[in-house]
mmCIF file of N, CA and C in Angstrom:
data_model
loop_
_atom_site.group_PDB
_atom_site.id
_atom_site.type_symbol
_atom_site.label_atom_id
_atom_site.label_comp_id
_atom_site.label_asym_id
_atom_site.label_seq_id
_atom_site.Cartn_x
_atom_site.Cartn_y
_atom_site.Cartn_z
ATOM 1 N N MET T 46 -2.465 14.875 -11.297
ATOM 2 C CA MET T 46 -1.568 15.384 -10.296
ATOM 3 C C MET T 46 -0.785 14.221 -9.705
ATOM 4 N N ARG T 47 0.386 14.542 -9.162
ATOM 5 C CA ARG T 47 1.193 13.526 -8.491
ATOM 6 C C ARG T 47 1.547 14.018 -7.090
ATOM 7 N N ALA T 48 1.260 13.195 -6.087
ATOM 8 C CA ALA T 48 1.654 13.461 -4.703
ATOM 9 C C ALA T 48 2.591 12.339 -4.275
ATOM 10 N N SER T 49 3.741 12.710 -3.719
ATOM 11 C CA SER T 49 4.741 11.728 -3.305
ATOM 12 C C SER T 49 5.055 11.882 -1.830
ATOM 13 N N GLY T 50 5.498 10.812 -1.234
ATOM 14 C CA GLY T 50 5.899 10.862 0.163
ATOM 15 C C GLY T 50 6.612 9.596 0.576
ATOM 16 N N THR T 51 6.927 9.536 1.853
ATOM 17 C CA THR T 51 7.512 8.340 2.440
ATOM 18 C C THR T 51 6.533 7.785 3.457
ATOM 19 N N PHE T 52 6.736 6.525 3.816
ATOM 20 C CA PHE T 52 5.893 5.957 4.860
ATOM 21 C C PHE T 52 6.687 4.987 5.716
ATOM 22 N N THR T 53 6.205 4.830 6.939
ATOM 23 C CA THR T 53 6.736 3.839 7.861
ATOM 24 C C THR T 53 5.585 2.944 8.296
ATOM 25 N N VAL T 54 5.921 1.733 8.654
ATOM 26 C CA VAL T 54 4.934 0.800 9.169
ATOM 27 C C VAL T 54 4.925 0.949 10.688
ATOM 28 N N ALA T 55 3.817 1.457 11.217
ATOM 29 C CA ALA T 55 3.682 1.678 12.656
ATOM 30 C C ALA T 55 3.266 0.401 13.379
ATOM 31 N N ASP T 56 2.572 -0.495 12.671
ATOM 32 C CA ASP T 56 2.129 -1.749 13.286
ATOM 33 C C ASP T 56 1.979 -2.807 12.204
ATOM 34 N N PHE T 57 2.422 -4.015 12.487
ATOM 35 C CA PHE T 57 2.273 -5.169 11.605
ATOM 36 C C PHE T 57 1.873 -6.345 12.484
ATOM 37 N N THR T 58 0.629 -6.790 12.348
ATOM 38 C CA THR T 58 0.104 -7.844 13.208
ATOM 39 C C THR T 58 -0.362 -9.028 12.371
ATOM 40 N N PRO T 59 0.336 -10.173 12.440
ATOM 41 C CA PRO T 59 -0.127 -11.367 11.736
ATOM 42 C C PRO T 59 -1.479 -11.817 12.269
ATOM 43 N N ALA T 60 -2.284 -12.406 11.382
ATOM 44 C CA ALA T 60 -3.609 -12.905 11.742
ATOM 45 C C ALA T 60 -3.743 -14.328 11.210
ATOM 46 N N PRO T 61 -4.648 -15.109 11.791
ATOM 47 C CA PRO T 61 -4.858 -16.460 11.279
ATOM 48 C C PRO T 61 -5.415 -16.419 9.851
ATOM 49 N N VAL T 62 -4.979 -17.360 9.040
ATOM 50 C CA VAL T 62 -5.521 -17.486 7.685
ATOM 51 C C VAL T 62 -6.870 -18.189 7.808
ATOM 52 N N PRO T 63 -7.955 -17.563 7.315
ATOM 53 C CA PRO T 63 -9.280 -18.167 7.478
ATOM 54 C C PRO T 63 -9.475 -19.382 6.572
ATOM 55 N N GLY T 64 -10.339 -20.273 7.024
ATOM 56 C CA GLY T 64 -10.747 -21.406 6.202
ATOM 57 C C GLY T 64 -9.687 -22.477 6.075
ATOM 58 N N PRO T 65 -10.030 -23.533 5.356
ATOM 59 C CA PRO T 65 -9.053 -24.606 5.159
ATOM 60 C C PRO T 65 -7.889 -24.103 4.309
ATOM 61 N N GLN T 66 -6.701 -24.567 4.652
ATOM 62 C CA GLN T 66 -5.499 -24.140 3.943
ATOM 63 C C GLN T 66 -4.946 -25.272 3.094
ATOM 64 N N ILE T 67 -4.285 -24.907 2.024
ATOM 65 C CA ILE T 67 -3.576 -25.864 1.178
ATOM 66 C C ILE T 67 -2.099 -25.551 1.328
ATOM 67 N N ASP T 68 -1.322 -26.527 1.765
ATOM 68 C CA ASP T 68 0.115 -26.326 1.939
ATOM 69 C C ASP T 68 0.800 -26.274 0.580
ATOM 70 N N THR T 69 1.618 -25.254 0.390
ATOM 71 C CA THR T 69 2.423 -25.105 -0.823
ATOM 72 C C THR T 69 3.875 -24.855 -0.403
ATOM 73 N N ALA T 70 4.777 -24.749 -1.354
ATOM 74 C CA ALA T 70 6.185 -24.511 -1.053
ATOM 75 C C ALA T 70 6.421 -23.119 -0.468
ATOM 76 N N VAL T 71 5.478 -22.207 -0.682
ATOM 77 C CA VAL T 71 5.569 -20.857 -0.118
ATOM 78 C C VAL T 71 4.273 -20.605 0.645
ATOM 79 N N PRO T 72 4.343 -20.504 1.970
ATOM 80 C CA PRO T 72 3.119 -20.362 2.764
ATOM 81 C C PRO T 72 2.421 -19.023 2.556
ATOM 82 N N VAL T 73 1.092 -19.051 2.695
ATOM 83 C CA VAL T 73 0.278 -17.839 2.606
ATOM 84 C C VAL T 73 0.069 -17.303 4.018
ATOM 85 N N GLY T 74 0.189 -15.991 4.151
ATOM 86 C CA GLY T 74 -0.044 -15.347 5.432
ATOM 87 C C GLY T 74 -0.969 -14.158 5.277
ATOM 88 N N VAL T 75 -1.620 -13.775 6.378
ATOM 89 C CA VAL T 75 -2.507 -12.617 6.415
ATOM 90 C C VAL T 75 -2.079 -11.761 7.597
ATOM 91 N N SER T 76 -2.077 -10.448 7.409
ATOM 92 C CA SER T 76 -1.711 -9.520 8.474
ATOM 93 C C SER T 76 -2.530 -8.248 8.340
ATOM 94 N N THR T 77 -2.581 -7.492 9.427
ATOM 95 C CA THR T 77 -3.092 -6.133 9.373
ATOM 96 C C THR T 77 -1.907 -5.211 9.630
ATOM 97 N N MET T 78 -1.993 -4.025 9.056
ATOM 98 C CA MET T 78 -0.905 -3.058 9.189
ATOM 99 C C MET T 78 -1.482 -1.673 9.441
ATOM 100 N N GLU T 79 -0.673 -0.830 10.057
ATOM 101 C CA GLU T 79 -0.960 0.598 10.112
ATOM 102 C C GLU T 79 0.295 1.307 9.628
ATOM 103 N N LYS T 80 0.111 2.267 8.727
ATOM 104 C CA LYS T 80 1.221 3.026 8.159
ATOM 105 C C LYS T 80 1.054 4.502 8.475
ATOM 106 N N ARG T 81 2.179 5.215 8.516
ATOM 107 C CA ARG T 81 2.215 6.678 8.698
ATOM 108 C C ARG T 81 2.928 7.279 7.484
ATOM 109 N N PHE T 82 2.352 8.365 6.935
ATOM 110 C CA PHE T 82 2.860 8.979 5.717
ATOM 111 C C PHE T 82 3.343 10.408 5.970
ATOM 112 N N ASP T 83 4.420 10.787 5.281
ATOM 113 C CA ASP T 83 4.965 12.146 5.355
ATOM 114 C C ASP T 83 5.322 12.620 3.954
ATOM 115 N N GLY T 84 5.271 13.927 3.745
ATOM 116 C CA GLY T 84 5.604 14.527 2.459
ATOM 117 C C GLY T 84 4.373 15.189 1.873
ATOM 118 N N GLU T 85 4.225 15.115 0.553
ATOM 119 C CA GLU T 85 3.003 15.618 -0.088
ATOM 120 C C GLU T 85 1.814 14.730 0.254
ATOM 121 N N VAL T 86 2.108 13.513 0.723
ATOM 122 C CA VAL T 86 1.122 12.563 1.235
ATOM 123 C C VAL T 86 1.302 12.544 2.751
ATOM 124 N N THR T 87 0.291 12.988 3.496
ATOM 125 C CA THR T 87 0.380 12.966 4.961
ATOM 126 C C THR T 87 -0.817 12.227 5.519
ATOM 127 N N GLY T 88 -0.623 11.536 6.623
ATOM 128 C CA GLY T 88 -1.733 10.849 7.271
ATOM 129 C C GLY T 88 -1.365 9.453 7.669
ATOM 130 N N ARG T 89 -2.382 8.590 7.682
ATOM 131 C CA ARG T 89 -2.186 7.201 8.082
ATOM 132 C C ARG T 89 -3.089 6.304 7.253
ATOM 133 N N SER T 90 -2.787 5.017 7.280
ATOM 134 C CA SER T 90 -3.657 4.041 6.627
ATOM 135 C C SER T 90 -3.722 2.792 7.477
ATOM 136 N N THR T 91 -4.811 2.066 7.294
ATOM 137 C CA THR T 91 -4.919 0.715 7.827
ATOM 138 C C THR T 91 -4.984 -0.216 6.621
ATOM 139 N N THR T 92 -4.364 -1.389 6.775
ATOM 140 C CA THR T 92 -4.154 -2.264 5.632
ATOM 141 C C THR T 92 -4.504 -3.699 5.966
ATOM 142 N N LEU T 93 -5.193 -4.354 5.039
ATOM 143 C CA LEU T 93 -5.354 -5.802 5.072
ATOM 144 C C LEU T 93 -4.346 -6.342 4.067
ATOM 145 N N PHE T 94 -3.395 -7.123 4.544
ATOM 146 C CA PHE T 94 -2.228 -7.529 3.762
ATOM 147 C C PHE T 94 -2.184 -9.047 3.705
ATOM 148 N N THR T 95 -2.065 -9.610 2.508
ATOM 149 C CA THR T 95 -1.900 -11.053 2.365
ATOM 150 C C THR T 95 -0.734 -11.322 1.419
ATOM 151 N N ALA T 96 0.006 -12.375 1.710
ATOM 152 C CA ALA T 96 1.192 -12.652 0.908
ATOM 153 C C ALA T 96 1.514 -14.134 0.913
ATOM 154 N N ALA T 97 2.152 -14.565 -0.160
ATOM 155 C CA ALA T 97 2.833 -15.853 -0.227
ATOM 156 C C ALA T 97 4.303 -15.482 -0.356
ATOM 157 N N PHE T 98 5.084 -15.725 0.701
ATOM 158 C CA PHE T 98 6.431 -15.163 0.786
ATOM 159 C C PHE T 98 7.380 -16.159 1.431
ATOM 160 N N ASP T 99 8.550 -16.334 0.818
ATOM 161 C CA ASP T 99 9.600 -17.195 1.355
ATOM 162 C C ASP T 99 10.608 -16.310 2.090
ATOM 163 N N GLN T 100 10.620 -16.374 3.417
ATOM 164 C CA GLN T 100 11.501 -15.530 4.230
ATOM 165 C C GLN T 100 12.974 -15.732 3.881
ATOM 166 N N SER T 101 13.373 -16.963 3.560
ATOM 167 C CA SER T 101 14.798 -17.253 3.327
ATOM 168 C C SER T 101 15.324 -16.647 2.031
ATOM 169 N N THR T 102 14.484 -16.572 0.999
ATOM 170 C CA THR T 102 14.929 -16.020 -0.290
ATOM 171 C C THR T 102 14.394 -14.618 -0.542
ATOM 172 N N GLU T 103 13.433 -14.181 0.282
ATOM 173 C CA GLU T 103 12.749 -12.894 0.123
ATOM 174 C C GLU T 103 12.051 -12.778 -1.236
ATOM 175 N N VAL T 104 11.548 -13.907 -1.709
ATOM 176 C CA VAL T 104 10.797 -13.961 -2.954
ATOM 177 C C VAL T 104 9.343 -14.277 -2.612
ATOM 178 N N GLY T 105 8.434 -13.544 -3.242
ATOM 179 C CA GLY T 105 7.022 -13.800 -3.010
ATOM 180 C C GLY T 105 6.157 -12.740 -3.653
ATOM 181 N N THR T 106 4.868 -12.855 -3.422
ATOM 182 C CA THR T 106 3.893 -11.914 -3.970
ATOM 183 C C THR T 106 2.942 -11.502 -2.865
ATOM 184 N N TYR T 107 2.583 -10.204 -2.861
ATOM 185 C CA TYR T 107 1.629 -9.714 -1.866
ATOM 186 C C TYR T 107 0.479 -9.000 -2.556
ATOM 187 N N VAL T 108 -0.643 -8.916 -1.856
ATOM 188 C CA VAL T 108 -1.810 -8.149 -2.270
ATOM 189 C C VAL T 108 -2.274 -7.383 -1.036
ATOM 190 N N ALA T 109 -2.532 -6.073 -1.186
ATOM 191 C CA ALA T 109 -2.934 -5.248 -0.045
ATOM 192 C C ALA T 109 -4.107 -4.342 -0.409
ATOM 193 N N MET T 110 -5.017 -4.153 0.556
ATOM 194 C CA MET T 110 -6.117 -3.194 0.443
ATOM 195 C C MET T 110 -5.960 -2.224 1.598
ATOM 196 N N GLU T 111 -5.853 -0.928 1.278
ATOM 197 C CA GLU T 111 -5.612 0.084 2.307
ATOM 198 C C GLU T 111 -6.751 1.094 2.364
ATOM 199 N N SER T 112 -7.005 1.564 3.571
ATOM 200 C CA SER T 112 -7.932 2.668 3.819
ATOM 201 C C SER T 112 -7.097 3.826 4.335
ATOM 202 N N PHE T 113 -7.056 4.914 3.575
ATOM 203 C CA PHE T 113 -6.199 6.075 3.862
ATOM 204 C C PHE T 113 -7.020 7.193 4.481
ATOM 205 N N ASP T 114 -6.464 7.839 5.501
ATOM 206 C CA ASP T 114 -7.063 8.993 6.154
ATOM 207 C C ASP T 114 -5.978 10.058 6.264
ATOM 208 N N GLY T 115 -6.086 11.113 5.480
ATOM 209 C CA GLY T 115 -5.045 12.120 5.497
ATOM 210 C C GLY T 115 -5.248 13.163 4.426
ATOM 211 N N ALA T 116 -4.147 13.570 3.798
ATOM 212 C CA ALA T 116 -4.208 14.625 2.793
ATOM 213 C C ALA T 116 -3.203 14.366 1.674
ATOM 214 N N LEU T 117 -3.587 14.766 0.477
ATOM 215 C CA LEU T 117 -2.696 14.814 -0.685
ATOM 216 C C LEU T 117 -2.585 16.276 -1.078
ATOM 217 N N HIS T 118 -1.368 16.803 -1.102
ATOM 218 C CA HIS T 118 -1.170 18.225 -1.401
ATOM 219 C C HIS T 118 -2.051 19.115 -0.521
ATOM 220 N N GLY T 119 -2.252 18.736 0.735
ATOM 221 C CA GLY T 119 -3.035 19.541 1.663
ATOM 222 C C GLY T 119 -4.536 19.371 1.565
ATOM 223 N N ARG T 120 -5.023 18.581 0.612
ATOM 224 C CA ARG T 120 -6.468 18.315 0.496
ATOM 225 C C ARG T 120 -6.810 17.111 1.357
ATOM 226 N N ALA T 121 -7.665 17.323 2.354
ATOM 227 C CA ALA T 121 -7.955 16.281 3.341
ATOM 228 C C ALA T 121 -9.140 15.418 2.937
ATOM 229 N N GLY T 122 -9.044 14.139 3.303
ATOM 230 C CA GLY T 122 -10.134 13.214 3.067
ATOM 231 C C GLY T 122 -9.687 11.790 3.302
ATOM 232 N N ARG T 123 -10.512 10.885 2.854
ATOM 233 C CA ARG T 123 -10.255 9.452 3.006
ATOM 234 C C ARG T 123 -10.562 8.752 1.688
ATOM 235 N N PHE T 124 -9.844 7.669 1.435
ATOM 236 C CA PHE T 124 -10.133 6.825 0.275
ATOM 237 C C PHE T 124 -9.442 5.484 0.452
ATOM 238 N N ASN T 125 -9.822 4.531 -0.398
ATOM 239 C CA ASN T 125 -9.202 3.208 -0.410
ATOM 240 C C ASN T 125 -8.291 3.096 -1.620
ATOM 241 N N PHE T 126 -7.229 2.329 -1.453
ATOM 242 C CA PHE T 126 -6.401 1.977 -2.602
ATOM 243 C C PHE T 126 -5.887 0.555 -2.426
ATOM 244 N N ALA T 127 -5.621 -0.091 -3.556
ATOM 245 C CA ALA T 127 -5.144 -1.469 -3.557
ATOM 246 C C ALA T 127 -3.838 -1.536 -4.322
ATOM 247 N N HIS T 128 -2.967 -2.445 -3.879
ATOM 248 C CA HIS T 128 -1.710 -2.634 -4.602
ATOM 249 C C HIS T 128 -1.210 -4.056 -4.424
ATOM 250 N N ALA T 129 -0.392 -4.483 -5.367
ATOM 251 C CA ALA T 129 0.192 -5.822 -5.343
ATOM 252 C C ALA T 129 1.524 -5.760 -6.073
ATOM 253 N N ALA T 130 2.413 -6.667 -5.719
ATOM 254 C CA ALA T 130 3.698 -6.766 -6.409
ATOM 255 C C ALA T 130 4.345 -8.093 -6.062
ATOM 256 N N THR T 131 5.324 -8.457 -6.863
ATOM 257 C CA THR T 131 6.164 -9.612 -6.594
ATOM 258 C C THR T 131 7.539 -9.097 -6.202
ATOM 259 N N THR T 132 8.072 -9.618 -5.087
ATOM 260 C CA THR T 132 9.428 -9.261 -4.673
ATOM 261 C C THR T 132 10.373 -10.334 -5.189
ATOM 262 N N LEU T 133 11.540 -9.899 -5.640
ATOM 263 C CA LEU T 133 12.448 -10.796 -6.341
ATOM 264 C C LEU T 133 13.639 -11.262 -5.524
ATOM 265 N N GLY T 134 13.754 -10.834 -4.274
ATOM 266 C CA GLY T 134 14.839 -11.297 -3.433
ATOM 267 C C GLY T 134 16.114 -10.510 -3.546
ATOM 268 N N ASP T 135 16.258 -9.725 -4.588
ATOM 269 C CA ASP T 135 17.454 -8.898 -4.767
ATOM 270 C C ASP T 135 17.121 -7.421 -4.575
ATOM 271 N N GLY T 136 15.979 -7.157 -3.942
ATOM 272 C CA GLY T 136 15.527 -5.779 -3.770
ATOM 273 C C GLY T 136 14.639 -5.310 -4.906
ATOM 274 N N GLY T 137 14.519 -6.115 -5.959
ATOM 275 C CA GLY T 137 13.698 -5.740 -7.099
ATOM 276 C C GLY T 137 12.240 -6.108 -6.901
ATOM 277 N N ARG T 138 11.401 -5.473 -7.713
ATOM 278 C CA ARG T 138 9.956 -5.731 -7.696
ATOM 279 C C ARG T 138 9.499 -5.923 -9.134
ATOM 280 N N ALA T 139 8.463 -6.730 -9.312
ATOM 281 C CA ALA T 139 7.910 -6.982 -10.642
ATOM 282 C C ALA T 139 6.397 -7.084 -10.542
ATOM 283 N N ASP T 140 5.753 -7.019 -11.699
ATOM 284 C CA ASP T 140 4.305 -7.231 -11.803
ATOM 285 C C ASP T 140 3.524 -6.339 -10.845
ATOM 286 N N GLU T 141 3.908 -5.073 -10.758
ATOM 287 C CA GLU T 141 3.257 -4.160 -9.825
ATOM 288 C C GLU T 141 1.880 -3.732 -10.315
ATOM 289 N N PHE T 142 0.978 -3.574 -9.359
ATOM 290 C CA PHE T 142 -0.390 -3.114 -9.589
ATOM 291 C C PHE T 142 -0.706 -2.105 -8.502
ATOM 292 N N PHE T 143 -1.361 -0.989 -8.853
ATOM 293 C CA PHE T 143 -1.703 0.045 -7.870
ATOM 294 C C PHE T 143 -2.905 0.808 -8.403
ATOM 295 N N VAL T 144 -3.983 0.871 -7.635
ATOM 296 C CA VAL T 144 -5.182 1.576 -8.086
ATOM 297 C C VAL T 144 -5.885 2.220 -6.896
ATOM 298 N N ILE T 145 -6.385 3.430 -7.099
ATOM 299 C CA ILE T 145 -7.269 4.083 -6.134
ATOM 300 C C ILE T 145 -8.670 3.558 -6.417
ATOM 301 N N VAL T 146 -9.360 3.100 -5.381
ATOM 302 C CA VAL T 146 -10.688 2.509 -5.565
ATOM 303 C C VAL T 146 -11.678 3.605 -5.963
ATOM 304 N N PRO T 147 -12.261 3.523 -7.170
ATOM 305 C CA PRO T 147 -13.210 4.541 -7.609
ATOM 306 C C PRO T 147 -14.394 4.645 -6.651
ATOM 307 N N GLY T 148 -14.852 5.856 -6.410
ATOM 308 C CA GLY T 148 -16.019 6.086 -5.567
ATOM 309 C C GLY T 148 -15.732 6.054 -4.080
ATOM 310 N N SER T 149 -14.472 5.837 -3.670
ATOM 311 C CA SER T 149 -14.170 5.690 -2.245
ATOM 312 C C SER T 149 -13.768 7.002 -1.564
ATOM 313 N N GLY T 150 -13.533 8.067 -2.323
ATOM 314 C CA GLY T 150 -13.044 9.316 -1.742
ATOM 315 C C GLY T 150 -14.089 10.090 -0.954
ATOM 316 N N THR T 151 -13.624 10.771 0.112
ATOM 317 C CA THR T 151 -14.486 11.620 0.931
ATOM 318 C C THR T 151 -13.832 12.988 1.094
ATOM 319 N N GLY T 152 -14.598 13.943 1.630
ATOM 320 C CA GLY T 152 -14.061 15.275 1.915
ATOM 321 C C GLY T 152 -13.511 15.935 0.670
ATOM 322 N N GLU T 153 -12.355 16.563 0.804
ATOM 323 C CA GLU T 153 -11.721 17.238 -0.329
ATOM 324 C C GLU T 153 -11.128 16.263 -1.334
ATOM 325 N N LEU T 154 -11.167 14.964 -1.029
ATOM 326 C CA LEU T 154 -10.689 13.933 -1.947
ATOM 327 C C LEU T 154 -11.842 13.148 -2.575
ATOM 328 N N ALA T 155 -13.069 13.673 -2.436
ATOM 329 C CA ALA T 155 -14.227 13.035 -3.077
ATOM 330 C C ALA T 155 -14.011 13.013 -4.585
ATOM 331 N N GLY T 156 -14.358 11.907 -5.205
ATOM 332 C CA GLY T 156 -14.211 11.765 -6.649
ATOM 333 C C GLY T 156 -12.813 11.391 -7.094
ATOM 334 N N ILE T 157 -11.906 11.094 -6.165
ATOM 335 C CA ILE T 157 -10.530 10.761 -6.536
ATOM 336 C C ILE T 157 -10.484 9.470 -7.350
ATOM 337 N N THR T 158 -9.648 9.474 -8.379
ATOM 338 C CA THR T 158 -9.381 8.295 -9.199
ATOM 339 C C THR T 158 -7.903 8.307 -9.551
ATOM 340 N N GLY T 159 -7.397 7.174 -9.969
ATOM 341 C CA GLY T 159 -6.020 7.129 -10.432
ATOM 342 C C GLY T 159 -5.279 5.905 -9.958
ATOM 343 N N GLY T 160 -3.965 6.050 -9.926
ATOM 344 C CA GLY T 160 -3.084 4.953 -9.558
ATOM 345 C C GLY T 160 -1.901 5.470 -8.783
ATOM 346 N N GLY T 161 -0.783 4.797 -8.947
ATOM 347 C CA GLY T 161 0.418 5.222 -8.236
ATOM 348 C C GLY T 161 1.436 4.115 -8.189
ATOM 349 N N GLY T 162 2.240 4.135 -7.133
ATOM 350 C CA GLY T 162 3.268 3.122 -6.993
ATOM 351 C C GLY T 162 3.979 3.215 -5.663
ATOM 352 N N ILE T 163 4.682 2.151 -5.349
ATOM 353 C CA ILE T 163 5.486 2.053 -4.129
ATOM 354 C C ILE T 163 6.881 1.607 -4.534
ATOM 355 N N ALA T 164 7.891 2.198 -3.890
ATOM 356 C CA ALA T 164 9.279 1.804 -4.126
ATOM 357 C C ALA T 164 9.974 1.681 -2.778
ATOM 358 N N VAL T 165 10.864 0.710 -2.685
ATOM 359 C CA VAL T 165 11.670 0.529 -1.483
ATOM 360 C C VAL T 165 13.121 0.738 -1.883
ATOM 361 N N GLU T 166 13.758 1.740 -1.257
ATOM 362 C CA GLU T 166 15.151 2.050 -1.584
ATOM 363 C C GLU T 166 16.102 1.090 -0.882
ATOM 364 N N ALA T 167 17.346 1.072 -1.325
ATOM 365 C CA ALA T 167 18.350 0.164 -0.758
ATOM 366 C C ALA T 167 18.525 0.358 0.745
ATOM 367 N N ASP T 168 18.336 1.594 1.230
ATOM 368 C CA ASP T 168 18.488 1.859 2.666
ATOM 369 C C ASP T 168 17.230 1.525 3.472
ATOM 370 N N GLY T 169 16.194 0.993 2.796
ATOM 371 C CA GLY T 169 14.969 0.604 3.476
ATOM 372 C C GLY T 169 13.881 1.660 3.477
ATOM 373 N N THR T 170 14.165 2.860 2.948
ATOM 374 C CA THR T 170 13.149 3.907 2.877
ATOM 375 C C THR T 170 12.030 3.460 1.937
ATOM 376 N N HIS T 171 10.780 3.578 2.421
ATOM 377 C CA HIS T 171 9.613 3.229 1.619
ATOM 378 C C HIS T 171 9.001 4.509 1.048
ATOM 379 N N ARG T 172 8.835 4.546 -0.254
ATOM 380 C CA ARG T 172 8.256 5.708 -0.931
ATOM 381 C C ARG T 172 6.932 5.316 -1.575
ATOM 382 N N ILE T 173 6.008 6.295 -1.602
ATOM 383 C CA ILE T 173 4.708 6.089 -2.241
ATOM 384 C C ILE T 173 4.409 7.287 -3.119
ATOM 385 N N ARG T 174 3.693 7.025 -4.215
ATOM 386 C CA ARG T 174 3.216 8.132 -5.052
ATOM 387 C C ARG T 174 1.796 7.827 -5.481
ATOM 388 N N PHE T 175 1.002 8.891 -5.539
ATOM 389 C CA PHE T 175 -0.354 8.795 -6.071
ATOM 390 C C PHE T 175 -0.401 9.660 -7.308
ATOM 391 N N ASP T 176 -0.776 9.093 -8.449
ATOM 392 C CA ASP T 176 -1.040 9.817 -9.694
ATOM 393 C C ASP T 176 -2.558 9.874 -9.775
ATOM 394 N N TYR T 177 -3.132 11.047 -9.486
ATOM 395 C CA TYR T 177 -4.566 11.094 -9.272
ATOM 396 C C TYR T 177 -5.233 12.285 -9.944
ATOM 397 N N GLU T 178 -6.550 12.154 -10.087
ATOM 398 C CA GLU T 178 -7.417 13.235 -10.527
ATOM 399 C C GLU T 178 -8.573 13.316 -9.557
ATOM 400 N N LEU T 179 -9.111 14.509 -9.400
ATOM 401 C CA LEU T 179 -10.265 14.685 -8.530
ATOM 402 C C LEU T 179 -11.493 14.959 -9.369
ATOM 403 N N GLY T 180 -12.596 14.292 -9.056
ATOM 404 C CA GLY T 180 -13.856 14.497 -9.762
ATOM 405 C C GLY T 180 -14.419 15.847 -9.433
ATOM 406 N N ARG T 181 -15.423 16.233 -10.175
ATOM 407 C CA ARG T 181 -16.036 17.561 -9.965
ATOM 408 C C ARG T 181 -17.270 17.455 -9.140
#
């Protein structure tokens, strides 16, 4: 099944990078986020977000782990998903990765597995899709 929707970032809070750091040409940052979802995907998520990103060129790579609380196609529950991508500075993305964490589903989303994707449109609209199956 495929569930699609849009999302907004309700909160983005930078956090200190733990442990000793190694300075590189592109600094590493850590943040927490909260997102709100609408469409066939409804609800919210909390996110641990880390990135090496150059603000001036908008080139970098991020890795995120999210905990989702909401519904897909009206089926309510919670699960984790992870995603990563490289931003290319021209609005493009490369090397995308997206996976629903096996065994993390609860409620009507128990047994959920699959993947998905994120796209950012030219006008800034953020879209998400889950390509998923539900266990028995």
